[in-house]
Each structure stands twice: as C-alpha cells, then as structure tokens.
Amino acid sequence: MKYDYLVVGSGLYGAVFAREMTDAGKKVLVIDKRPNIAGNIYTEDIEGIHVHKYGAHIFHTNNKTVWDYVNRFAVFNRFTNSPVANYKGELFSLPFNMYTFNRMWGVVTPQEAEAKIEEQKKAAGITNPRNLEEQAISLVGTDIYEKLIKGYTEKQWGRPCTELPAFIIKRLPVRLTFDNNYFNALYQGIPIGGYTQMVANMLDGIEVRLGIDYLENKEKLDKLADKVIYTGPIDAYFGYKLGPLQYRSVRFETEVLDMPNFQGNAAVNYTDRETPWTRIIEHKWFEFGKDAQGNDLPKTVISREYSSEWKPGDEPYYPVNDAQNGALYQEYKKLGDAEKNVVFGGRLGEYKYYDMDAVIASALERAGEQR
Ligand code: UDP
C-alpha cells in the first residue's frame, strides 16, 4: 500500500499535518515510536485526573484561526495560568505584576513600582541587554532577578543567565497592573477530557501505527510514502553527523497523594537555587475549578520537575537556542532543505522553543504549501 505522506510523530505538529492532508484527499500514515499518540502533550488518566505526563501544557493564543482550529477537536475550559513563585517559603505572584512588586518592595502604586525598577536598572548600568541576566534586570530590577529568575533559570537551563539568550525571559509579561494571568493571550484554556482525546479527535479516521521507530526502520518505511513529515530531532535524523545539538530534558516524579489539595494551585515554581526541582504541578487544578468540584476528589496527583542536560536515551524537551546551537542548527537545516521529500517540523524538527499555538500555525502553513 502506498501513502502520499508518512508522518513521523503523532504530536501536535504531526496530528495537525495529518488531519489537513487527509482532509485534502491525501492518503496519510502516522507512526510514533511511543506506545501512545499525542507526543509531549499526552495526558494520562490517574485517579480521574488528566495528568500531563510529559510536562504541563496550557493552551494560549492570540491567533483566532488557531483557536477556532483547536476548538473543532475539543471543548476548552476557562483555565487561566497564574503560577505562584516560592522563594525559600516566601510566595510571590507571577508573572511580574503589581502583586509581585508590592510583596517584594511594599510599593503600592504603579509609579512607585516603575521608579523602583528604574532605580535598580540604573544601578546595574544596563542600557543594551545582551543576555538573559541583563534583559531580566532591565525589565524588573535586581531584587526580582535575584529571587525569582536567577535560581529558576539556572536550574531550568543548567547554564548561567549571562550565557542564555534574552528572548527566553521575554516570554513572560511584566505588568504595572494587578493581573496574575501568566499569558498575554486573548484565548486560553485546557481541553476538557485531556489533550490525548483532542489529538485522537484530530487523528480520527487516519491510520496510526504505534511503537515504530522511524530511524531504525527508515529504509523500509520511506518506501511506503512519497513524502515524509519528520517531527523528531533534526540532528538524530542525520545520525548526529555534524555533532549533537543540545537539549534540556525533564524528569518527572509523579505521586498520588491521599489529600484533596496539596498546594492550592496548578503550578508552584521553586525559584531558589537549592531546591532541586524547578516546579511542582498539581494536575487536578488544570481541569477542575478551585471550588467543590476539585476538592471533592479525595486524592490529588502532583509532579515534581527536575531539569537536566539531555543525553542519548533521554527525552528531549527544550532546544537550547543559544548562538552555538543556533549556528549548528543552521548547518543541519541546510542538510534538511536538501532532502526534497522530507519536511522537518515542530519543536524538535525545527529546533525551536515553539508554544503549542505556534506549532499548529506552522503545521497549517506547511500543509497549505503541500496542496
Ligand atoms: N522563569 C523564571 N522564573 C519563573 C518562571 C520562569 O525565571 O518563576 C524564566 C525561566 O528562564 C524560564 C523562562 O522564564 O525558562 C520561560 O518560562 P516559561 O514558564 O515560559 O517556561 P516553560 O513553561 O516553557 O517551561
């Protein structure tokens, strides 16, 4: 049997691409090396709670086309991400906003907060931020950098903030208003029923084969289709022949606790350097309101996240988008562009710190070009 497309990886990029090409009348086969679909947005039911097994995912976007698209496959709840930062037992609101500034400095008005940030930025002598540390200080001053950013970032990335790109910290809003919504997004929520169900709906009617490692069976599998959509790591595709790209991996310690409420919030970030985990996720709060509904479940499931440098055998999660890896990626991209029948897509295929909405937008665009 001959397919038009072989989609390698059933994560968000692969599922959207497969849906689009199937709807365009093409014959598509999706394969995945894991025993389940949905890549890193896979959710697993534990004690009636959808556990984000490969890390917490909160859908947020400003792109109406993408929002309308995902709403075809799931109903979204009204979850709004508002993580809490725990610095040695002191709790701060995130993202950085008037509640955070009040807790840090006792300031009450936006003018006072702004003056405090300006004063600290000036004392640090930063005019043109060249790395994450300088960018952070110029956005929120040294106190917040020291307590809420430095430790967390160095645990998360395993590198000093002076060696990390400034764009990483620009993901977070800074507001002189009282607003704990982590995202500047018009649309936000969690799919009711879990992400796995959403991806299953996207793949409805499409042939999916699980437990198949593409790279180990490449020759045989390539014969099945005219084109390949590859969503795995681009350096792995080329047998790491130019050397490995760097990734961060995450290890999750997941526990079922015999209590209805462990931390009162979906995400608590541990921003000091000493606590070995970066954050604790309490999964039930993604899906259940903090009212009777959530508390009525007698148990709760939590995951501690430990960040580490990726090594062969680990799951890659975050590309390390610094200058050195950026240059190496460009070399791999040249090799990729020369593979005329292969599209490289998604966080790993494009070595890019994509959010889910950007992955979908990119898959829709590439699928549109194929028609
Ligand atoms: N960050 C931080 N302190 C926090 C949360 C985030 O310094 O409490 C920084 C850190 O460098 C992190 C980046 O902001 O890598 C982006 O955070 P985000 O929550 O967007 O990361 P993700 O959820 O993708 O891991």
Coordinates of C-alpha atoms and ligand atoms in Angstrom, one line a residue:
M1 CA 0.0 0.0 0.0
K2 CA 1.4 3.4 -1.0
Y3 CA 0.8 6.6 1.0
D4 CA 1.1 10.2 -0.1
Y5 CA 2.5 11.1 3.4
L6 CA 4.3 9.3 6.1
V7 CA 4.0 11.4 9.3
V8 CA 6.7 10.6 11.8
G9 CA 5.5 11.6 15.3
S10 CA 1.9 11.9 16.4
G11 CA 2.4 15.0 18.5
L12 CA 0.6 18.3 17.7
Y13 CA 2.6 19.1 14.6
G14 CA 2.1 15.6 13.1
A15 CA -1.5 15.3 14.0
V16 CA -2.4 18.7 12.5
F17 CA -0.5 18.0 9.4
A18 CA -2.1 14.5 9.0
R19 CA -5.6 16.0 9.5
E20 CA -5.0 18.7 6.9
M21 CA -3.6 16.4 4.2
T22 CA -6.3 13.8 4.9
D23 CA -8.9 16.4 4.5
A24 CA -7.3 17.5 1.3
G25 CA -7.8 13.9 0.0
K26 CA -4.3 12.5 0.5
K27 CA -3.5 9.1 2.0
V28 CA -1.6 9.5 5.2
L29 CA 0.1 7.1 7.6
V30 CA 1.1 8.3 11.0
I31 CA 3.7 6.5 13.0
D32 CA 5.1 7.0 16.5
K33 CA 7.8 5.2 18.5
R34 CA 5.9 5.6 21.7
P35 CA 3.0 3.2 22.6
N36 CA 0.6 6.2 22.6
I37 CA -0.3 9.2 20.5
A38 CA 0.0 12.9 21.3
G39 CA 3.7 13.3 21.8
N40 CA 4.6 15.5 24.7
I41 CA 1.0 16.8 25.2
Y42 CA 0.0 13.2 26.1
T43 CA -2.3 13.2 29.2
E44 CA -2.9 10.0 31.2
D45 CA -5.9 9.4 33.5
I46 CA -4.8 8.8 37.1
E47 CA -7.4 8.8 39.8
G48 CA -9.8 10.6 37.5
I49 CA -7.3 13.3 36.8
H50 CA -5.7 14.0 33.5
V51 CA -2.0 14.0 34.3
H52 CA 0.2 15.9 31.9
K53 CA 2.8 13.1 31.7
Y54 CA 5.4 15.0 29.7
G55 CA 5.1 18.4 31.3
A56 CA 2.3 20.9 31.9
H57 CA 0.7 22.3 28.8
I58 CA -1.6 25.3 28.9
F59 CA -3.1 26.3 25.6
H60 CA -3.0 30.0 24.9
T61 CA -3.0 32.0 21.7
N62 CA -3.8 35.3 20.1
N63 CA -4.3 33.6 16.8
K64 CA -8.0 33.3 16.1
T65 CA -7.5 30.9 13.3
V66 CA -5.6 28.5 15.6
W67 CA -8.1 28.9 18.4
D68 CA -11.0 28.1 16.0
Y69 CA -9.0 25.2 14.7
V70 CA -8.4 23.5 18.1
N71 CA -12.0 24.1 19.1
R72 CA -13.0 21.8 16.3
F73 CA -11.4 18.9 18.3
A74 CA -12.0 19.8 21.9
V75 CA -14.1 22.0 24.2
F76 CA -11.8 24.2 26.2
N77 CA -12.3 25.2 29.9
R78 CA -11.6 28.6 31.3
F79 CA -8.3 27.8 33.0
T80 CA -6.1 30.8 33.4
N81 CA -2.5 30.1 34.3
S82 CA -1.3 32.0 37.3
P83 CA 1.7 30.2 38.8
V84 CA 3.0 31.1 42.3
A85 CA 6.7 31.5 42.9
N86 CA 8.0 30.0 46.2
Y87 CA 11.4 31.6 47.2
K88 CA 12.5 29.9 50.4
G89 CA 9.0 29.9 51.7
E90 CA 8.1 33.4 50.6
L91 CA 5.3 33.4 48.0
F92 CA 5.1 35.8 45.0
S93 CA 2.6 36.2 42.3
L94 CA 3.6 35.5 38.7
P95 CA 4.0 36.9 36.1
F96 CA 5.7 40.0 37.4
N97 CA 2.9 42.4 38.2
M98 CA 1.7 44.8 40.9
Y99 CA 1.1 42.0 43.4
T100 CA 4.7 40.8 42.9
F101 CA 6.1 44.4 43.3
N102 CA 4.0 45.0 46.4
R103 CA 5.2 41.8 48.0
M104 CA 8.8 42.5 47.1
W105 CA 9.1 46.2 47.9
G106 CA 5.9 47.2 49.7
V107 CA 5.2 49.6 46.8
V108 CA 1.5 50.4 46.3
T109 CA 1.2 52.4 43.0
P110 CA 2.4 51.6 39.5
Q111 CA 4.5 54.8 39.7
E112 CA 6.3 53.6 42.8
A113 CA 7.0 50.2 41.2
E114 CA 8.3 51.7 38.0
A115 CA 10.6 54.0 39.9
K116 CA 12.0 51.1 41.9
I117 CA 12.7 49.1 38.7
E118 CA 14.3 52.1 37.1
E119 CA 16.5 52.7 40.1
Q120 CA 17.8 49.1 40.1
K121 CA 18.2 49.0 36.4
K122 CA 20.2 52.2 36.5
A123 CA 22.4 51.0 39.4
A124 CA 23.2 47.9 37.4
G125 CA 24.2 50.1 34.5
I126 CA 22.4 48.3 31.7
T127 CA 21.5 50.1 28.6
N128 CA 21.5 47.5 25.9
P129 CA 20.8 44.0 27.3
R130 CA 22.9 41.3 25.7
N131 CA 21.9 38.2 27.6
L132 CA 19.1 36.8 29.8
E133 CA 20.6 38.3 33.0
E134 CA 20.8 41.8 31.6
Q135 CA 17.4 41.5 30.0
A136 CA 15.8 40.4 33.2
I137 CA 17.4 43.2 35.3
S138 CA 16.3 45.8 32.7
L139 CA 12.8 44.5 32.8
V140 CA 12.2 44.0 36.6
G141 CA 15.3 45.1 38.5
T142 CA 17.9 43.2 40.5
D143 CA 15.7 42.1 43.5
I144 CA 13.3 40.2 41.3
Y145 CA 16.0 38.9 39.2
E146 CA 17.9 37.5 42.2
K147 CA 14.8 36.0 43.9
L148 CA 12.5 34.9 41.1
I149 CA 14.6 34.5 38.0
K150 CA 18.2 33.6 38.5
G151 CA 17.9 30.4 40.5
Y152 CA 14.9 29.1 38.5
T153 CA 16.6 29.8 35.2
E154 CA 19.9 28.3 36.1
K155 CA 18.2 25.2 37.3
Q156 CA 16.0 25.0 34.2
W157 CA 18.7 25.6 31.7
G158 CA 21.8 24.4 33.5
R159 CA 23.7 27.5 32.3
P160 CA 24.5 30.9 33.9
C161 CA 22.0 33.6 32.9
T162 CA 24.8 35.5 31.3
E163 CA 25.2 32.8 28.7
L164 CA 21.5 32.4 27.9
P165 CA 19.6 34.3 25.1
A166 CA 17.5 37.3 26.2
F167 CA 14.4 36.1 24.4
I168 CA 13.7 33.3 26.9
I169 CA 12.7 35.8 29.6
K170 CA 10.7 37.9 27.2
R171 CA 8.2 35.0 27.2
L172 CA 6.9 36.4 30.5
P173 CA 4.9 39.5 30.7
V174 CA 5.8 42.4 33.0
R175 CA 2.8 44.4 34.1
L176 CA 2.2 47.5 36.2
T177 CA -1.3 46.3 36.8
F178 CA -2.9 43.8 39.2
D179 CA -3.1 40.8 36.9
N180 CA -1.8 37.3 37.6
N181 CA -2.6 35.9 34.2
Y182 CA 0.7 34.4 33.0
F183 CA -0.1 34.8 29.4
N184 CA -0.9 37.8 27.2
A185 CA -3.3 35.9 25.2
L186 CA -6.8 36.5 24.0
Y187 CA -7.7 32.8 24.2
Q188 CA -6.6 30.4 26.9
G189 CA -7.8 27.1 28.4
I190 CA -7.3 23.3 28.8
P191 CA -9.2 20.8 26.6
I192 CA -11.9 19.1 28.7
G193 CA -11.2 15.4 28.5
G194 CA -7.5 15.9 28.2
Y195 CA -5.0 16.6 25.3
T196 CA -4.8 12.9 24.3
Q197 CA -8.5 12.9 23.5
M198 CA -8.0 16.1 21.5
V199 CA -5.2 14.6 19.4
A200 CA -7.3 11.4 19.0
N201 CA -10.1 13.5 17.5
M202 CA -7.6 15.2 15.2
L203 CA -6.4 11.7 14.0
D204 CA -9.9 10.4 13.7
G205 CA -10.1 8.1 10.6
I206 CA -6.4 8.3 9.9
E207 CA -4.1 5.2 10.1
V208 CA -1.8 5.3 13.1
R209 CA 0.8 2.7 13.9
L210 CA 2.4 2.9 17.4
G211 CA 5.6 1.5 18.7
I212 CA 7.5 2.1 15.5
D213 CA 10.9 3.7 15.5
Y214 CA 11.3 5.6 12.2
L215 CA 15.1 6.0 12.2
E216 CA 15.7 2.3 13.0
N217 CA 13.4 1.3 10.1
K218 CA 13.9 4.2 7.8
E219 CA 14.7 2.5 4.5
K220 CA 11.7 0.2 4.7
L221 CA 9.3 3.0 5.9
D222 CA 10.5 5.5 3.3
K223 CA 9.3 3.1 0.6
L224 CA 5.7 3.4 1.9
A225 CA 5.1 7.1 1.0
D226 CA 6.0 9.8 -1.4
K227 CA 6.8 12.3 1.2
V228 CA 7.9 12.2 4.9
I229 CA 6.9 14.7 7.6
Y230 CA 9.6 14.2 10.3
T231 CA 8.9 15.7 13.7
G232 CA 11.7 14.1 15.6
P233 CA 15.1 15.8 16.4
I234 CA 16.7 17.0 13.2
D235 CA 20.2 16.1 14.4
A236 CA 19.1 12.5 15.1
Y237 CA 17.7 12.3 11.6
F238 CA 21.1 12.9 10.2
G239 CA 22.8 10.5 12.7
Y240 CA 24.3 13.4 14.6
K241 CA 26.9 13.6 11.8
L242 CA 27.7 17.3 12.4
G243 CA 27.7 16.7 16.2
P244 CA 24.7 16.7 18.6
L245 CA 22.5 19.8 19.2
Q246 CA 21.9 20.5 22.9
Y247 CA 18.5 20.0 24.5
R248 CA 17.2 20.1 28.0
S249 CA 15.4 17.1 29.4
V250 CA 13.0 16.9 32.3
R251 CA 12.4 14.1 34.8
F252 CA 9.1 14.0 36.5
E253 CA 8.5 12.5 39.9
T254 CA 4.8 11.9 40.0
E255 CA 2.9 11.0 43.2
V256 CA -0.7 10.3 44.1
L257 CA -1.4 11.9 47.4
D258 CA -4.2 11.0 49.8
M259 CA -5.5 14.5 50.2
P260 CA -7.8 16.7 48.2
N261 CA -5.5 19.7 47.9
F262 CA -1.7 19.8 48.1
Q263 CA -0.7 23.3 47.0
G264 CA -3.9 25.1 46.1
N265 CA -2.6 25.9 42.6
A266 CA -1.7 24.1 39.3
A267 CA 1.9 25.4 39.3
V268 CA 4.2 26.5 42.0
N269 CA 7.7 27.4 40.9
Y270 CA 10.6 27.0 43.3
T271 CA 12.8 29.9 42.3
D272 CA 15.7 29.4 44.8
R273 CA 18.9 27.6 43.6
E274 CA 18.9 25.0 46.5
T275 CA 15.5 23.2 45.9
P276 CA 16.4 20.6 43.3
W277 CA 13.2 20.7 41.4
T278 CA 12.1 23.7 39.3
R279 CA 8.3 23.4 39.9
I280 CA 5.5 21.3 41.2
I281 CA 2.5 20.7 39.1
E282 CA -0.8 19.7 40.8
H283 CA -2.7 18.4 37.8
K284 CA -6.3 18.5 39.1
W285 CA -6.3 22.3 39.1
F286 CA -5.9 22.4 35.3
E287 CA -9.3 20.8 34.9
F288 CA -11.3 21.3 38.0
G289 CA -12.3 24.7 39.4
K290 CA -11.0 25.5 42.8
D291 CA -14.4 25.0 44.2
A292 CA -16.3 22.0 45.5
Q293 CA -15.7 20.1 42.2
G294 CA -11.9 20.0 42.6
N295 CA -11.9 19.5 46.4
D296 CA -14.5 16.7 46.2
L297 CA -11.9 14.4 44.6
P298 CA -10.3 12.8 47.7
K299 CA -6.9 12.4 46.0
T300 CA -4.6 14.6 44.1
V301 CA -1.7 13.9 41.7
I302 CA 1.5 16.1 41.8
S303 CA 4.6 16.1 39.6
R304 CA 8.0 17.5 40.7
E305 CA 10.0 18.6 37.7
Y306 CA 13.8 18.1 37.6
S307 CA 15.6 19.6 34.7
S308 CA 18.8 18.1 33.2
E309 CA 21.1 18.2 30.2
W310 CA 19.8 15.9 27.5
K311 CA 21.9 12.8 26.8
P312 CA 21.2 9.9 24.4
G313 CA 18.3 7.9 25.8
D314 CA 16.6 10.8 27.4
E315 CA 13.5 12.6 26.1
P316 CA 14.4 16.0 24.6
Y317 CA 12.1 18.8 25.7
Y318 CA 13.7 22.2 25.2
P319 CA 16.1 23.2 22.5
V320 CA 18.9 25.3 23.9
N321 CA 18.6 28.2 21.5
D322 CA 22.0 29.9 22.1
A323 CA 24.4 31.2 19.4
Q324 CA 26.5 28.0 19.2
N325 CA 23.5 25.7 18.8
G326 CA 21.8 28.2 16.5
A327 CA 24.8 28.0 14.2
L328 CA 24.9 24.2 14.3
Y329 CA 21.2 24.0 13.6
Q330 CA 21.6 26.2 10.5
E331 CA 24.0 23.6 9.2
Y332 CA 21.5 20.8 9.9
K333 CA 18.8 22.9 8.3
K334 CA 20.9 23.1 5.1
L335 CA 21.0 19.3 5.0
G336 CA 17.3 19.2 5.7
D337 CA 16.5 21.6 2.9
A338 CA 18.4 19.3 0.5
E339 CA 16.1 16.4 1.4
K340 CA 13.5 17.2 -1.2
N341 CA 10.9 14.8 0.0
V342 CA 11.1 15.5 3.7
V343 CA 9.5 18.2 5.8
F344 CA 11.1 18.9 9.2
G345 CA 8.5 20.3 11.6
G346 CA 7.8 21.1 15.2
R347 CA 9.9 21.8 18.3
L348 CA 12.4 19.1 17.6
G349 CA 12.3 19.1 13.8
E350 CA 12.9 22.9 13.7
Y351 CA 14.9 23.1 16.9
K352 CA 12.7 25.9 18.1
Y353 CA 11.1 26.8 21.5
Y354 CA 7.6 26.7 20.0
D355 CA 4.4 27.0 22.0
M356 CA 1.5 24.8 21.0
D357 CA -0.3 27.5 19.1
A358 CA 2.8 28.3 17.0
V359 CA 3.3 24.6 16.3
I360 CA -0.3 24.4 14.9
A361 CA 0.2 27.6 12.9
S362 CA 3.4 26.3 11.4
A363 CA 1.8 22.9 10.6
L364 CA -1.2 24.6 9.0
E365 CA 1.1 26.7 6.9
R366 CA 3.3 23.8 5.7
A367 CA 0.3 21.7 5.0
G368 CA -1.2 24.6 3.0
E369 CA 2.0 24.7 0.9
Q370 CA 1.7 21.0 0.0
R371 CA -1.7 21.3 -1.6
Ligands
UDP1 N1 11.3 32.0 34.6 C1 11.8 32.4 35.7 N2 11.2 32.3 36.9 C2 9.9 31.7 36.9 C3 9.3 31.3 35.7 C4 10.1 31.4 34.5 O1 13.0 32.9 35.7 O2 9.4 31.6 38.0 C5 12.1 32.1 33.3 C6 13.0 30.9 33.1 O3 14.2 31.4 32.4 C7 12.2 30.1 32.1 C8 11.5 31.2 31.2 O4 11.3 32.2 32.2 O5 13.0 29.2 31.3 C9 10.3 30.8 30.5 O6 9.3 30.3 31.4 P1 8.0 29.5 30.9 O7 7.2 29.4 32.1 O8 7.5 30.2 29.7 O9 8.7 28.1 30.6 P2 8.0 26.7 30.2 O10 6.7 26.7 30.8 O11 8.0 26.7 28.7 O12 9.0 25.8 30.8

